[in-house]
Short mmCIF file of C-alpha atoms and ligand atoms in Angstrom, two decimals:
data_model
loop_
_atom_site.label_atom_id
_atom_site.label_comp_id
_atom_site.label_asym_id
_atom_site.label_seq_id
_atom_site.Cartn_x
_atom_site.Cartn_y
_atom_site.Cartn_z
CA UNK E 1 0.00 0.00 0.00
CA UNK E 2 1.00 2.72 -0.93
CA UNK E 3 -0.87 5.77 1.27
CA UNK E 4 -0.91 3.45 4.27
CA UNK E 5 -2.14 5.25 7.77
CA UNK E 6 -1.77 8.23 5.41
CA UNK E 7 -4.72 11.02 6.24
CA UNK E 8 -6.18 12.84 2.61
CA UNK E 9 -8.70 15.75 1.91
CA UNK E 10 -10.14 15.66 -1.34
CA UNK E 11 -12.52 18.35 -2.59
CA UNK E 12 -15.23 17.70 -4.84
CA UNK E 13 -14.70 13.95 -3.88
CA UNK E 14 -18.60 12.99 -4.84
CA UNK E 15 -18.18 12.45 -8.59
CA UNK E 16 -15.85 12.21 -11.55
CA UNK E 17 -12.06 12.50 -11.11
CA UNK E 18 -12.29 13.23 -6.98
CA UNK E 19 -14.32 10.16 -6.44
CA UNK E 20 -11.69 8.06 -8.41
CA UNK E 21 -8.99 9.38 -5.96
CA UNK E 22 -10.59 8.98 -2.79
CA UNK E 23 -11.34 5.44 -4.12
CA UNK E 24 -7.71 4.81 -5.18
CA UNK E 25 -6.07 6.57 -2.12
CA UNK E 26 -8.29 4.50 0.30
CA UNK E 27 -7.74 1.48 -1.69
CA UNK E 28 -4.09 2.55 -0.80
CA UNK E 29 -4.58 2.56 2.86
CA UNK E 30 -5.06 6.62 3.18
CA UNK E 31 -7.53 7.60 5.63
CA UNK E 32 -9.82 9.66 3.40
CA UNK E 33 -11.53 13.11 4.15
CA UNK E 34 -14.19 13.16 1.24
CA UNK E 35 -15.42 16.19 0.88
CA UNK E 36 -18.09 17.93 -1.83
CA UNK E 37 -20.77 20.76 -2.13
CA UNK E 38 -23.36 17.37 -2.62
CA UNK E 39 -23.81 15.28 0.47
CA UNK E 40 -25.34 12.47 -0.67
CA UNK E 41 -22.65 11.87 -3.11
CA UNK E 42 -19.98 12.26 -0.35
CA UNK E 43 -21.97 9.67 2.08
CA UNK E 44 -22.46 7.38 -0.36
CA UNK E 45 -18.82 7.28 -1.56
CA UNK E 46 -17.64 7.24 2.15
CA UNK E 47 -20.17 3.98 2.67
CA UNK E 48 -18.44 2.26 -0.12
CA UNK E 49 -15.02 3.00 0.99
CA UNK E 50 -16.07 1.81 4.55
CA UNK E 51 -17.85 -1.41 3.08
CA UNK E 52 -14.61 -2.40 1.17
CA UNK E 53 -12.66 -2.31 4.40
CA UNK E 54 -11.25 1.06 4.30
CA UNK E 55 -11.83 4.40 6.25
CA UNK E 56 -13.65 7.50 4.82
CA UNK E 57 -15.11 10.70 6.42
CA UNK E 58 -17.47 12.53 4.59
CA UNK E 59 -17.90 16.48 5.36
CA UNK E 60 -19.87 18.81 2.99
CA UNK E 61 -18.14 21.22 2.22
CA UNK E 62 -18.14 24.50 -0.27
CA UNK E 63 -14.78 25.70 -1.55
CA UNK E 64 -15.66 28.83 -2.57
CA UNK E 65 -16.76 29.84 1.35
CA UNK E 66 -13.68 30.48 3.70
CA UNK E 67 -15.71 28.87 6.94
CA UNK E 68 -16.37 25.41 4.70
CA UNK E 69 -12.48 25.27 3.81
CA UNK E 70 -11.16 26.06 7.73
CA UNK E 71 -14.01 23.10 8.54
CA UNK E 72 -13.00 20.45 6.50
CA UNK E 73 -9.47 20.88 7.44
CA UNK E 74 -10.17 21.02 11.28
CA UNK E 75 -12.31 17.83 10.76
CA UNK E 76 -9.58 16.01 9.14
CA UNK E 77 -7.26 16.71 12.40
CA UNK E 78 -9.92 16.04 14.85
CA UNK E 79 -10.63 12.76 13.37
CA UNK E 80 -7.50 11.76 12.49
CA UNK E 81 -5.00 13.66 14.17
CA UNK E 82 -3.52 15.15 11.12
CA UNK E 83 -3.29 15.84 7.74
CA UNK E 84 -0.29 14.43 5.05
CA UNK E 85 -2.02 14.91 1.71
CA UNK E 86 -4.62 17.88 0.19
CA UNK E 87 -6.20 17.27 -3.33
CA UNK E 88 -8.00 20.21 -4.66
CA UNK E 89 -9.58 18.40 -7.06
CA UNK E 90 -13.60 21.15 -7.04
CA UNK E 91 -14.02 22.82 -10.01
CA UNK E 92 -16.30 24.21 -12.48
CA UNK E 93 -17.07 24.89 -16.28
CA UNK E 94 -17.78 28.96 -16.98
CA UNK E 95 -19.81 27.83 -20.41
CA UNK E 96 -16.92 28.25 -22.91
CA UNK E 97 -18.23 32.55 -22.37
CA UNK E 98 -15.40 34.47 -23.98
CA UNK E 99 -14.03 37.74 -22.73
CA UNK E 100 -16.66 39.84 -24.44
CA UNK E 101 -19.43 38.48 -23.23
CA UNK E 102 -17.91 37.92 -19.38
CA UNK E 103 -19.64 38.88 -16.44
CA UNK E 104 -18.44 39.58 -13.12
CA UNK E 105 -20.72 37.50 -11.50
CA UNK E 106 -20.06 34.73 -13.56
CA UNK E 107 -15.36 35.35 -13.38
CA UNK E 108 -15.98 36.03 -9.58
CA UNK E 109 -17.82 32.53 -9.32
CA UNK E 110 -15.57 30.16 -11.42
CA UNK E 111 -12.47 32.16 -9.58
CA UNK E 112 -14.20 31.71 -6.04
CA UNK E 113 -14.23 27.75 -6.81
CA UNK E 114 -11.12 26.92 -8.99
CA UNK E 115 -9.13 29.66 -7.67
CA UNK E 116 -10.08 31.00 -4.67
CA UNK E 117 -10.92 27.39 -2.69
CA UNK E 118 -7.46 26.18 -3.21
CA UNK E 119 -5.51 28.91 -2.32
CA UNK E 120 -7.31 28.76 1.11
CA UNK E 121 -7.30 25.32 1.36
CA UNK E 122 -3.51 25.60 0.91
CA UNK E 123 -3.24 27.98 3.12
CA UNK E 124 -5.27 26.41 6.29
CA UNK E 125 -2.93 22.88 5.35
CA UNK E 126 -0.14 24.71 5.00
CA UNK E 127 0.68 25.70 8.96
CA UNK E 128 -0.04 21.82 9.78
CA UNK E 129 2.66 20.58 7.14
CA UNK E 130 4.80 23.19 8.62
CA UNK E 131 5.26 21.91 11.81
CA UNK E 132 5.50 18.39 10.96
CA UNK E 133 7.59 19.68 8.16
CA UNK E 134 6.14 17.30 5.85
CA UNK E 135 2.87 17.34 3.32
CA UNK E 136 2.04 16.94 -0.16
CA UNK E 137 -0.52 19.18 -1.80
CA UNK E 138 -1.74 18.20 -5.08
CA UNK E 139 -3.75 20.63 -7.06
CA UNK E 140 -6.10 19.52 -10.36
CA UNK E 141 -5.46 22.09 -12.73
CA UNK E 142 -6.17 21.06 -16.39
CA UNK E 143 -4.82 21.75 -19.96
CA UNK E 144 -6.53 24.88 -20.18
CA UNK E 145 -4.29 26.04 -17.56
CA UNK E 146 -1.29 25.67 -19.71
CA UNK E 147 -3.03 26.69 -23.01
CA UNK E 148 -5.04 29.94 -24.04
CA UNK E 149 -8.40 28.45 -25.25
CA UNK E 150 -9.48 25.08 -23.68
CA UNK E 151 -12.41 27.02 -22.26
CA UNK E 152 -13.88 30.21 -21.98
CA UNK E 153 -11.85 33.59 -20.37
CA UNK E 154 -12.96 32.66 -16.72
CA UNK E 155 -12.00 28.89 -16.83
CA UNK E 156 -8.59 29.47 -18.29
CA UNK E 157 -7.70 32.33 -15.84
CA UNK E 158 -8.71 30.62 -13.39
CA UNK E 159 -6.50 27.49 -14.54
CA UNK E 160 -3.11 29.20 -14.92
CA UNK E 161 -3.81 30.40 -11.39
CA UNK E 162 -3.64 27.90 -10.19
CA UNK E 163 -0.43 26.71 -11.89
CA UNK E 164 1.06 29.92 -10.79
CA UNK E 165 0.27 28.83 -7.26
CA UNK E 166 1.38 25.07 -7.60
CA UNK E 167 4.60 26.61 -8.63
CA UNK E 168 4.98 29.35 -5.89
CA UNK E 169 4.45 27.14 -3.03
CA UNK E 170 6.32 23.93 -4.52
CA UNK E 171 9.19 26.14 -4.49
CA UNK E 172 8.74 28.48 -1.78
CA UNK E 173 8.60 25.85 0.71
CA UNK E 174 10.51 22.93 -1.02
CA UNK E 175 12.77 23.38 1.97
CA UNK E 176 10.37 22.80 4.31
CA UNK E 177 9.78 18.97 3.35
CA UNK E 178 6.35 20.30 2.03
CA UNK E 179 5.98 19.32 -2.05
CA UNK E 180 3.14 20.79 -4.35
CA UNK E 181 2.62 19.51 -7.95
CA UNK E 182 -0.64 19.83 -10.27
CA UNK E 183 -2.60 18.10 -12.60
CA UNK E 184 -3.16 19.27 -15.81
CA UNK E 185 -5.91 16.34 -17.26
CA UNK E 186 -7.09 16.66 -20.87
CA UNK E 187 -10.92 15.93 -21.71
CA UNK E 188 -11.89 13.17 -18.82
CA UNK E 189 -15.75 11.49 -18.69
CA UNK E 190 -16.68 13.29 -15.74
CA UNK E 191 -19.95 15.09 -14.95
CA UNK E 192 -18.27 18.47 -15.23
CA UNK E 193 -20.64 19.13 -18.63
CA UNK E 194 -23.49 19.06 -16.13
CA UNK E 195 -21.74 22.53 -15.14
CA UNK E 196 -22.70 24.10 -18.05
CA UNK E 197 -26.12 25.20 -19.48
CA UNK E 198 -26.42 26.88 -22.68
CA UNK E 199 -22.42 27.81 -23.50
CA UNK E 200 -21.52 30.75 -25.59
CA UNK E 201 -21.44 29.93 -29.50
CA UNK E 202 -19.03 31.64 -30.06
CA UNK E 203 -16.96 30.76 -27.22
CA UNK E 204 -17.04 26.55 -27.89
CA UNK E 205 -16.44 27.14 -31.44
CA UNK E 206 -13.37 28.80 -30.91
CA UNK E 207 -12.59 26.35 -27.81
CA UNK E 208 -13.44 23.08 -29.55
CA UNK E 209 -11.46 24.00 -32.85
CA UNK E 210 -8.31 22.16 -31.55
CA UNK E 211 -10.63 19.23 -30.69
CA UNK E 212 -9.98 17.29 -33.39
CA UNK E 213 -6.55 16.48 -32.41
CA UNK E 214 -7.64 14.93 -29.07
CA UNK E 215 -6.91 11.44 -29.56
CA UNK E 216 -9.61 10.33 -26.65
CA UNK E 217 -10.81 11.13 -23.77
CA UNK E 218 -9.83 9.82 -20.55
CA UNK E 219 -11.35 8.01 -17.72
CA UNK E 220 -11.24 9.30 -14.15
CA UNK E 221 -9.03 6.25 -12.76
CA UNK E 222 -6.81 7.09 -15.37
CA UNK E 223 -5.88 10.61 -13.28
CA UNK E 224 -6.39 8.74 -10.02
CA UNK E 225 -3.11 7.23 -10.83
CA UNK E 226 -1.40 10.14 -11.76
CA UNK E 227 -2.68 11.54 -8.31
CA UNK E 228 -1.57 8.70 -6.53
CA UNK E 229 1.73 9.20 -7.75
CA UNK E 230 2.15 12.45 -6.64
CA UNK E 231 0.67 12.11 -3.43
CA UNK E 232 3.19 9.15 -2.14
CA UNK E 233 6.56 8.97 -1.89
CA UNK E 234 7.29 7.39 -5.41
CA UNK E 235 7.43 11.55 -6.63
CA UNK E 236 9.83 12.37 -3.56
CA UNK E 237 12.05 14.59 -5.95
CA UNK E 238 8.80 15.79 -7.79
CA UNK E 239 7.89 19.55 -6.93
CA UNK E 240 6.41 22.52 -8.04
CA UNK E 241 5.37 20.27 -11.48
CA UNK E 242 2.35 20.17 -13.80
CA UNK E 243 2.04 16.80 -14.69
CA UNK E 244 0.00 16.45 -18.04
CA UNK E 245 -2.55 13.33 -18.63
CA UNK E 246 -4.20 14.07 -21.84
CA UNK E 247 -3.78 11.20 -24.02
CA UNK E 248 -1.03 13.13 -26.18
CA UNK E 249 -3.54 15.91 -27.00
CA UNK E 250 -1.22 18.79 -26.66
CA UNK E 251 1.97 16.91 -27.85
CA UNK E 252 0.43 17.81 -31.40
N1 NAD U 301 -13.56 16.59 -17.01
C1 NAD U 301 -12.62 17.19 -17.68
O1 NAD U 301 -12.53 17.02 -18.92
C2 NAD U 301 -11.57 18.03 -16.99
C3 NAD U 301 -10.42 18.35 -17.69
C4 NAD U 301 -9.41 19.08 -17.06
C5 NAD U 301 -9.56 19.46 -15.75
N2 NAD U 301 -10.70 19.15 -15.07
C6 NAD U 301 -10.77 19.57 -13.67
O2 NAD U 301 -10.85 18.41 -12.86
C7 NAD U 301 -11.51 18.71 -11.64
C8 NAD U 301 -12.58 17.67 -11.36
O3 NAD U 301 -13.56 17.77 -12.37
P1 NAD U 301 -14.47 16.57 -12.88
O4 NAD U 301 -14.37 16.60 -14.36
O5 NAD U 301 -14.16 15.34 -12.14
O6 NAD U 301 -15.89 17.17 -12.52
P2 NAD U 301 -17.23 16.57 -11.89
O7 NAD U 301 -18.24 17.63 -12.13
O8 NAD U 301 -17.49 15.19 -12.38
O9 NAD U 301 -16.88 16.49 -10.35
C9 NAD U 301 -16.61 17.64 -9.62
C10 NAD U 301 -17.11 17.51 -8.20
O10 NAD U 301 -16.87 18.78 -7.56
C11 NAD U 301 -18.00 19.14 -6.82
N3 NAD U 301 -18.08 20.59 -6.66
C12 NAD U 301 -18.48 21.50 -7.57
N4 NAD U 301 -18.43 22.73 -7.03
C13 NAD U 301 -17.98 22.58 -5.77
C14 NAD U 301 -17.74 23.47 -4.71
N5 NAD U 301 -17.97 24.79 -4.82
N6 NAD U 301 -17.26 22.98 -3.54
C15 NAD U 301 -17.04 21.65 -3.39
N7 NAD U 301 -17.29 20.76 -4.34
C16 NAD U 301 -17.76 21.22 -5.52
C17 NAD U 301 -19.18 18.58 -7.59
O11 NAD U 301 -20.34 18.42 -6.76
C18 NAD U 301 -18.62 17.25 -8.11
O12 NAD U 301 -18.88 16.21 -7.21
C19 NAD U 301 -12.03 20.14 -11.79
O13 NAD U 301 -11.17 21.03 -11.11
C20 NAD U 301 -11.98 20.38 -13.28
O14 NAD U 301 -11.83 21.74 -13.59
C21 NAD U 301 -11.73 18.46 -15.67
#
């Protein structure tokens, strides 16, 4: 095993890629904190883990509200006296809407989840991996963090954000036994289209025009591996990285 005794938050742990992990790193021996804005997905992915023999905590959590990121961090210590691995894995779509035809409400939102919740999430892990001088963060960025039009303006921003950050802190506290790396999947069958409801025209056209050179999609185990790796000790010189899973899409 590979995450044995090892204690994990994942956000948006109740379907697509986030389940897979929790699934994996329990399967692993990681004591899991699954956490999601949908509860019953959460509870019924922590009764599986618990029915297969390994140990799951379900809290409900929204990333985009401060209070719901301090909680599910505090839960994971009081439960399990610590915390070794973070996956900020919650995100959203922003409908493919290109700069034009951007709101505020609309960059503020996809920011506030993507961005926003991992940055604090980071930062409420961070002074716990501090002291034991040891953690691994692990953030699930995407190709549209590392390209310009994967997505709409939103989405993308909010992508190389997060990037930015992985970098920042894998380097800023590389010293400090504390290693941060991102993932940076191509299209994965998720429910993440379930996001979106009536995208900009314009904005997919112009998205989906590299499409054809996507040689398939990808399946949500397929990152849980890539996740696993990074969160054990098999990437101990791995830091600060963006690992891409994307089927050779962008090697075109
Ligand atoms: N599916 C893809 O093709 C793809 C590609 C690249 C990157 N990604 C990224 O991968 C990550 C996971 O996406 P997925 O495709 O598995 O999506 P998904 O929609 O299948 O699962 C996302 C989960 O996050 C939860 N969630 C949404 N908003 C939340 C919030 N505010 N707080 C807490 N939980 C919240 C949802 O309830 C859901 O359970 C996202 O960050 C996404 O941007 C997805």
């Amino acid at each position: 095993m590979k995450l044995k005794n090892k204690v994990a938050v994942i956000t948006g742990a109740g379907a697509g890629m986030g389940r897979a992990i929790a699934l994996l790193y329990a399967k692993e021996g990681a004591k899991v904190v699954a956490t999601d804005i949908n509860e019953e997905s959460v509870q019924s992915l922590t009764d599986e883990i618990i029915e297969a023999g390994g140990e799951a905590t379900p809290v409900v959590t929204n990333v985009a509200k401060e209070e719901d990121v301090q909680k599910m961090i505090d839960i994971a210590v009081e439960t399990y006296g610590t915390l070794d691995i973070l996956v900020n894995n919650a995100g959203i779509m922003d409908n493919f809407v290109p700069a034009v035809e951007l709101t505020d409400e609309l960059w503020e939102r996809i920011l506030a989840v993507n961005t926003t919740g991992t940055m604090r999430a980071i930062r409420k892990a961070l002074p716990i991996f501090l002291e034991k001088k040891s953690g691994v963060i692990i953030n699930n960025a995407s190709v549209g963090g590392l390209y310009g039009s994967r997505a709409g303006t939103a989405y993308t921003a909010s992508k190389h954000a997060v990037i930015g950050l992985t970098k920042n802190i894998g380097f800023q506290y590389a010293m400090e036994g504390i290693r941060c790396n991102a993932i940076a999947p191509g299209g994965v069958n998720t429910n993440i289209g379930t996001t979106m409801n009536n995208p900009s025209k314009f904005g997919m056209e112009r998205a989906m025009s590299g499409s054809q050179n996507n040689p398939r999609s990808g399946e949500p185990e397929e990152i849980a591996t890539v996740a696993l790796f990074l969160g054990s000790e098999d990437s101990s010189f791995v830091n600060g990285q963006v690992i891409t899973a994307d089927g050779g899409w962008t090697a075109y």
